[in-house]
Tab-separated table of C-alpha atoms and ligand atoms in Angstrom:
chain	number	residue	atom	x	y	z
A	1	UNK	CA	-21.535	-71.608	-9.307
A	2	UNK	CA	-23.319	-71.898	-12.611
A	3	UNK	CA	-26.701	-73.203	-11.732
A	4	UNK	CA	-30.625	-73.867	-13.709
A	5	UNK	CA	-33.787	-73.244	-11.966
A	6	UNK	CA	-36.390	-75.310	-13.741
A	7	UNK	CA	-40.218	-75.471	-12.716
A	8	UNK	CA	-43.378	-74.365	-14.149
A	9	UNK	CA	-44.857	-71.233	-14.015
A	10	UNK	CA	-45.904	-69.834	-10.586
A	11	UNK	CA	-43.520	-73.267	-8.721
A	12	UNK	CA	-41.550	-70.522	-7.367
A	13	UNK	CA	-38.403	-70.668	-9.433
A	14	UNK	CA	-38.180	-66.617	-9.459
A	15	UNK	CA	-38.491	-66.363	-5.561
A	16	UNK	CA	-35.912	-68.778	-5.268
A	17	UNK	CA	-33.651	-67.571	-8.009
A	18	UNK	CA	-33.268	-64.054	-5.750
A	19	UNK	CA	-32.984	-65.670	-2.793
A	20	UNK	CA	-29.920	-67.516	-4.037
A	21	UNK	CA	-28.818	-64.233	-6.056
A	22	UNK	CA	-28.146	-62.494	-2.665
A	23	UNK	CA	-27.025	-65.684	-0.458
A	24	UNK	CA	-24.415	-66.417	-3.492
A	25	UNK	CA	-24.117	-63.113	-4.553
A	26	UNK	CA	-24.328	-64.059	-8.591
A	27	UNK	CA	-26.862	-62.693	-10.751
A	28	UNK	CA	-30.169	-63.873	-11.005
A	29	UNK	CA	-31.101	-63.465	-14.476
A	30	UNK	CA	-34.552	-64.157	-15.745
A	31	UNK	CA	-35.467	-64.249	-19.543
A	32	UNK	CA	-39.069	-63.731	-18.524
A	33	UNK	CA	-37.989	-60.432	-16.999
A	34	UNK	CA	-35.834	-59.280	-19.894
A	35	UNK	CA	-38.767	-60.073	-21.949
A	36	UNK	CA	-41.037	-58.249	-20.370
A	37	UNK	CA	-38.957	-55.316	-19.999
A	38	UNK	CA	-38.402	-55.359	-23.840
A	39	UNK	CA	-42.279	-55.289	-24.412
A	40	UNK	CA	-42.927	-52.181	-22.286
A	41	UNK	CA	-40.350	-50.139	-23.704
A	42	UNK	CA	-41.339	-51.164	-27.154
A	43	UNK	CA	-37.644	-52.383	-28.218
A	44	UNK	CA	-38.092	-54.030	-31.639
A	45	UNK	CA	-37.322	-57.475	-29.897
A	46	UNK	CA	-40.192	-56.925	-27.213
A	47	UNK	CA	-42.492	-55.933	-29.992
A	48	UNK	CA	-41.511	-59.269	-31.712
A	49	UNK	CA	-41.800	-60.981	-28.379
A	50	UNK	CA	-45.512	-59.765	-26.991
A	51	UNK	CA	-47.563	-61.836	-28.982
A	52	UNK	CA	-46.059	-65.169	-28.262
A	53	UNK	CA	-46.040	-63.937	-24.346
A	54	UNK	CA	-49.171	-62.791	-24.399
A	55	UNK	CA	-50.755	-65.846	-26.112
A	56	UNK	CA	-48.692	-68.225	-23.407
A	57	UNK	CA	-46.547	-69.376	-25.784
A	58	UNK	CA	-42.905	-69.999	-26.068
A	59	UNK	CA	-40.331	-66.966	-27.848
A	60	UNK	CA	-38.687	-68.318	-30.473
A	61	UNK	CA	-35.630	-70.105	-29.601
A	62	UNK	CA	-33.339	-67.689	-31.694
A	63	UNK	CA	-34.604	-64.440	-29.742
A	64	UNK	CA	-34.108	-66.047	-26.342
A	65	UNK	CA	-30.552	-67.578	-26.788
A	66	UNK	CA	-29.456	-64.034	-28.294
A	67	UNK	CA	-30.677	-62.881	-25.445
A	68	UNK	CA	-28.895	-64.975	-23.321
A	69	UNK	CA	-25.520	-65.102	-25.159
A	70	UNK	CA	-25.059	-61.649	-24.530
A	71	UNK	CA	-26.272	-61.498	-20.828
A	72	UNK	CA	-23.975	-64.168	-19.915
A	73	UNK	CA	-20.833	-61.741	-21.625
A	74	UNK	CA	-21.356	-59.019	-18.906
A	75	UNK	CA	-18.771	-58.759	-16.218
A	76	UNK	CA	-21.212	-59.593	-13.436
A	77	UNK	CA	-21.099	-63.526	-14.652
A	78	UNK	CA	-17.660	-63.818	-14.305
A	79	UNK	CA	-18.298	-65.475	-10.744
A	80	UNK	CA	-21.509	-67.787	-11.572
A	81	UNK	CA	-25.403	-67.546	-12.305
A	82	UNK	CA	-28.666	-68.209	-12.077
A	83	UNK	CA	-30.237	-68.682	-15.047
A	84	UNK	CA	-34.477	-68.442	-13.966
A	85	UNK	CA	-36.426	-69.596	-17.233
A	86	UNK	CA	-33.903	-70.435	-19.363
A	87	UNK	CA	-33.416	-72.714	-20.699
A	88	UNK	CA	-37.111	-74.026	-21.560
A	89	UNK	CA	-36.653	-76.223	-24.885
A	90	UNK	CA	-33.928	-78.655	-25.544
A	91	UNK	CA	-32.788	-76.756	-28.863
A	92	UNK	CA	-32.057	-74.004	-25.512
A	93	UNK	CA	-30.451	-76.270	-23.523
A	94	UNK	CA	-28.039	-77.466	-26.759
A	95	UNK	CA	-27.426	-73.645	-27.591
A	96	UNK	CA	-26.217	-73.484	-23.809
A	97	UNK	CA	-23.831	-76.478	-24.086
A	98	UNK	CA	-22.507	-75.101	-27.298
A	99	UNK	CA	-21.457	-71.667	-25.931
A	100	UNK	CA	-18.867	-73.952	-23.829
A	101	UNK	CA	-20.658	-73.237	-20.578
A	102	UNK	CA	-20.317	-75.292	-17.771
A	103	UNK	CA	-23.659	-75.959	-15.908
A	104	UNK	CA	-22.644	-76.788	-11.814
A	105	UNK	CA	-26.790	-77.867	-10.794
A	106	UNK	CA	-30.121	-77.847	-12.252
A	107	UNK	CA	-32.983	-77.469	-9.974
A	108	UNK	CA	-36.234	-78.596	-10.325
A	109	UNK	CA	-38.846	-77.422	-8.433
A	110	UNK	CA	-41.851	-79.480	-8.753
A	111	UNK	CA	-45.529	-78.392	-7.790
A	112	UNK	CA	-48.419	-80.532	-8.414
A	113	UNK	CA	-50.518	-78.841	-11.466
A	114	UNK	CA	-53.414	-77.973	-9.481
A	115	UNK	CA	-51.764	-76.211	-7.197
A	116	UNK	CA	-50.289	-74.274	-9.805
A	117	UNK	CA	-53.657	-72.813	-11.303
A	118	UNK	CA	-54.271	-71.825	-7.399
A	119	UNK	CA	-50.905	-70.132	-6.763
A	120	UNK	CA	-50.740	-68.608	-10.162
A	121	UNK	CA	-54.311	-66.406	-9.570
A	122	UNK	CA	-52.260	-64.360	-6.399
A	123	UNK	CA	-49.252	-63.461	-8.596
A	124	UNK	CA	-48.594	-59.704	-8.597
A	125	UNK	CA	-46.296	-58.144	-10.628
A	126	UNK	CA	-45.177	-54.067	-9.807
A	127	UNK	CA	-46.475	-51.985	-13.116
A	128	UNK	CA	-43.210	-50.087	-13.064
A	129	UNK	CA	-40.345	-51.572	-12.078
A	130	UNK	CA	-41.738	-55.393	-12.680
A	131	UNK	CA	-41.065	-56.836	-9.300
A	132	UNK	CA	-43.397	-59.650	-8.527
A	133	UNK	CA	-45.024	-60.653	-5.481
A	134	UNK	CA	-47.845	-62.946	-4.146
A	135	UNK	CA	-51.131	-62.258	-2.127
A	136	UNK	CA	-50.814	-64.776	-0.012
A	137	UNK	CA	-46.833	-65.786	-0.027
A	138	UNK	CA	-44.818	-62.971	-0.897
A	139	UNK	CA	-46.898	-60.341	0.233
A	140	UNK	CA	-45.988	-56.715	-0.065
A	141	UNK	CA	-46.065	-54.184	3.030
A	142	UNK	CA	-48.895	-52.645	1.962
A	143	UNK	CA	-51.434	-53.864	-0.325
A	144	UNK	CA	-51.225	-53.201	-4.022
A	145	UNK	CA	-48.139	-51.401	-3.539
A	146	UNK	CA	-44.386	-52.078	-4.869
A	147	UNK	CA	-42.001	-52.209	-1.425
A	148	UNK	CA	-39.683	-50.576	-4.288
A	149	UNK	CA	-40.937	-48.152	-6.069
A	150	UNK	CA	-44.502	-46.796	-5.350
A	151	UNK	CA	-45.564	-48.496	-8.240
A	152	UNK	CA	-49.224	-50.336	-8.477
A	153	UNK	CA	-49.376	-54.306	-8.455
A	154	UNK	CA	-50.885	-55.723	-11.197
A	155	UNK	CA	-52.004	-59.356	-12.682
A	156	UNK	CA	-49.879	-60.057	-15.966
A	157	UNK	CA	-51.636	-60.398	-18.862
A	158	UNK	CA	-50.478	-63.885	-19.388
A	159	UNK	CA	-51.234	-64.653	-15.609
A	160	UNK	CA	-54.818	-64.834	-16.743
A	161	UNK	CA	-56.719	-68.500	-15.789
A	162	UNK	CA	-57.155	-68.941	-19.390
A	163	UNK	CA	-53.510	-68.230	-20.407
A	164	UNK	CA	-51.964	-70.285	-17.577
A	165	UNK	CA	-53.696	-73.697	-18.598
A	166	UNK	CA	-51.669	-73.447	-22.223
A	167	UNK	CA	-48.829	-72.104	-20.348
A	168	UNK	CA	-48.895	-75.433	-17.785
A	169	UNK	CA	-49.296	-77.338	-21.271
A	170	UNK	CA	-46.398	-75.525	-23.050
A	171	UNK	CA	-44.327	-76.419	-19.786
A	172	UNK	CA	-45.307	-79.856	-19.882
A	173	UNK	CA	-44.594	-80.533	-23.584
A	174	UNK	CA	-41.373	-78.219	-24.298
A	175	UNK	CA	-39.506	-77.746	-20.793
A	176	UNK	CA	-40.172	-80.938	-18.616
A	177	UNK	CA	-38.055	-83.518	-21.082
A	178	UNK	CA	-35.008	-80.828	-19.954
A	179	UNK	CA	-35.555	-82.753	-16.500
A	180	UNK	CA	-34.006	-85.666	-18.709
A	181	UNK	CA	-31.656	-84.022	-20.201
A	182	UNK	CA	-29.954	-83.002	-17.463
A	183	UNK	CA	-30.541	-85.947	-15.466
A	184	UNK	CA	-28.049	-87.583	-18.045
A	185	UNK	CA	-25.664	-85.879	-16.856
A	186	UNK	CA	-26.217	-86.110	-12.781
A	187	UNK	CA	-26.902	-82.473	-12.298
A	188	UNK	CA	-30.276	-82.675	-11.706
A	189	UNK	CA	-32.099	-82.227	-8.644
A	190	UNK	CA	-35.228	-82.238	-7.632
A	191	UNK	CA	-37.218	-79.974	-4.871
A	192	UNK	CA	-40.482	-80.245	-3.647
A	193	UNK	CA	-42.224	-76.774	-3.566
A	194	UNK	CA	-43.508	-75.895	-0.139
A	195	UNK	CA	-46.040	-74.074	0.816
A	196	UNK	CA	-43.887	-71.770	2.876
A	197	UNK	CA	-40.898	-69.819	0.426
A	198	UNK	CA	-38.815	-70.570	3.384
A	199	UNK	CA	-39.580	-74.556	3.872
A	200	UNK	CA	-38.582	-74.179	-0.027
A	201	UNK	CA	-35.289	-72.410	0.319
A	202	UNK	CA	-34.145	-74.799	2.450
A	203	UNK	CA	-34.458	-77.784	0.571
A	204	UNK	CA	-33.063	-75.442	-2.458
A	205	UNK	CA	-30.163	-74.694	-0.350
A	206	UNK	CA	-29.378	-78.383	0.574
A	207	UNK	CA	-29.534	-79.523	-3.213
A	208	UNK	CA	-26.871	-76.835	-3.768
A	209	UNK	CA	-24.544	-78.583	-1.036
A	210	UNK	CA	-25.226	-74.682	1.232
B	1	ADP	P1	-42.919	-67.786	-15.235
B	1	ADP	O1	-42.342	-66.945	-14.155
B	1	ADP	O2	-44.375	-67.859	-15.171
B	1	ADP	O3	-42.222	-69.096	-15.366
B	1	ADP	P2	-41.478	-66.149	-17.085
B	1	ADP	O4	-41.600	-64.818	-16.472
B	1	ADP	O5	-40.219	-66.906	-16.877
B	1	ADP	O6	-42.713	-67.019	-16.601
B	1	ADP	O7	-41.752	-66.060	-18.654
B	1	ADP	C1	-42.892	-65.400	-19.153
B	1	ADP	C2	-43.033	-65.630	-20.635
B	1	ADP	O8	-41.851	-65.152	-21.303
B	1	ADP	C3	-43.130	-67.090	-21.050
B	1	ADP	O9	-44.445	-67.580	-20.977
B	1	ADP	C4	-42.613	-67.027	-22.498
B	1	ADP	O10	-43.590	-66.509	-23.365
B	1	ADP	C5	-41.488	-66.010	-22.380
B	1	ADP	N1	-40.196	-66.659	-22.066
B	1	ADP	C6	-39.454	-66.518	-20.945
B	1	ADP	N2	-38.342	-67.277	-20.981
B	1	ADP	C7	-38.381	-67.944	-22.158
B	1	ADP	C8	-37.544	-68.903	-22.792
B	1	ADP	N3	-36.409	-69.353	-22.210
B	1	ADP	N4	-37.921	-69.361	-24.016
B	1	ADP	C9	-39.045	-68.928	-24.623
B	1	ADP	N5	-39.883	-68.049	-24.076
B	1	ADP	C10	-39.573	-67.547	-22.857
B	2	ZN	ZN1	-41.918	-51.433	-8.297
């Protein structure tokens, strides 16, 4: 299965994207994450990359879809995906048709704006290995701690209150007409985001047919 998570930042997309990674066993693959693994090993690309982030902006459309053309080439895709972030313009979205991919689902997980800004302040992200959590609804075992590696949670940078209102804006102006897009073509579904990740993956799970 070939499938789109689509939501604004801090609906939950992420969360859900691994939960379905394991249930289907496809990859989960999140351009946010390469991203941000570029920046902190200081690849040309995540040099490129950290000002846009940073800023709440979009990457360029070019950087992203490389990224994302060669992903999709490795052997673990062979079976399906989950694409978590991507894509999030309709240039994207075009570049994804183009490569003669067939998309199974898209869904949309929808969270009222001011609940974003809320949920958004408890994200966590692990300073090594970058696996995110939540203070209140993915909560590590112990506090401040990656379950992984040891490693120290941490706000992102563009996680900031400041940086999330142009992020919500971005979202609302570049990704949300994709909701369109692939409505046209009766893939799209639409999920509520709960306040409980499990009440979520549920109603994830039924708009997959699972
Ligand atoms: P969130 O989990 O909050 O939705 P991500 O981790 O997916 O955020 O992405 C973080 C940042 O990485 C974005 O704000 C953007 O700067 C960049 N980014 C990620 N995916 C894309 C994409 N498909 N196109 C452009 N920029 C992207
Ligand atoms: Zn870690």
């Amino acid at each position: 299965m070939n499938l789109i998570l689509l939501g604004a930042p801090g609906a939950g997309k992420g969360t859900q994207a691994e939960i379905i990674c394991d249930r289907l066993n496809i990859p989960a693959i999140s351009t946010g994450n390469i991203i941000r693994a570029a920046m902190k090993n200081g690849t040309e690309m995540g040099k490129k990359a950290k000002e846009y982030v940073d800023a709440g902006n979009l990457v360029p459309d070019d950087v992203v879809i490389g990224i994302i053309k060669e992903r999709l080439l490795e052997d673990d895709c062979k079976n399906g995906f989950i694409l978590d972030g991507f894509p999030r313009t309709i240039p994207q979205a075009e570049a994804l048709d183009s490569m003669g991919i067939n998309i199974d689902r898209v869904i949309s997980i929808e969270v009222p704006d001011n609940k974003i800004v809320a949920r958004m302040s408890g994200r966590r992200v692990c300073a090594k290995c970058g696996a995110s959590y939540h203070t209140e609804y993915k909560k590590s075992k112990t506090e401040g701690v990656c379950d992984f590696c040891d490693g120290e949670l941490i706000r992102r940078k563009d996680d900031e209150p400041d940086t999330v209102l142009d992020r919500l804006n971005v979202y609302h102006e570049q990704t949300e007409p994709l909701k369109d897009y692939y409505a046209k073509t009766g893939k799209l579904r639409t999920v509520e985001g709960q306040e409980e990740v499990a009440d979520t993956t549920k109603l994830t799970l039924a708009a997959l047919g699972l």
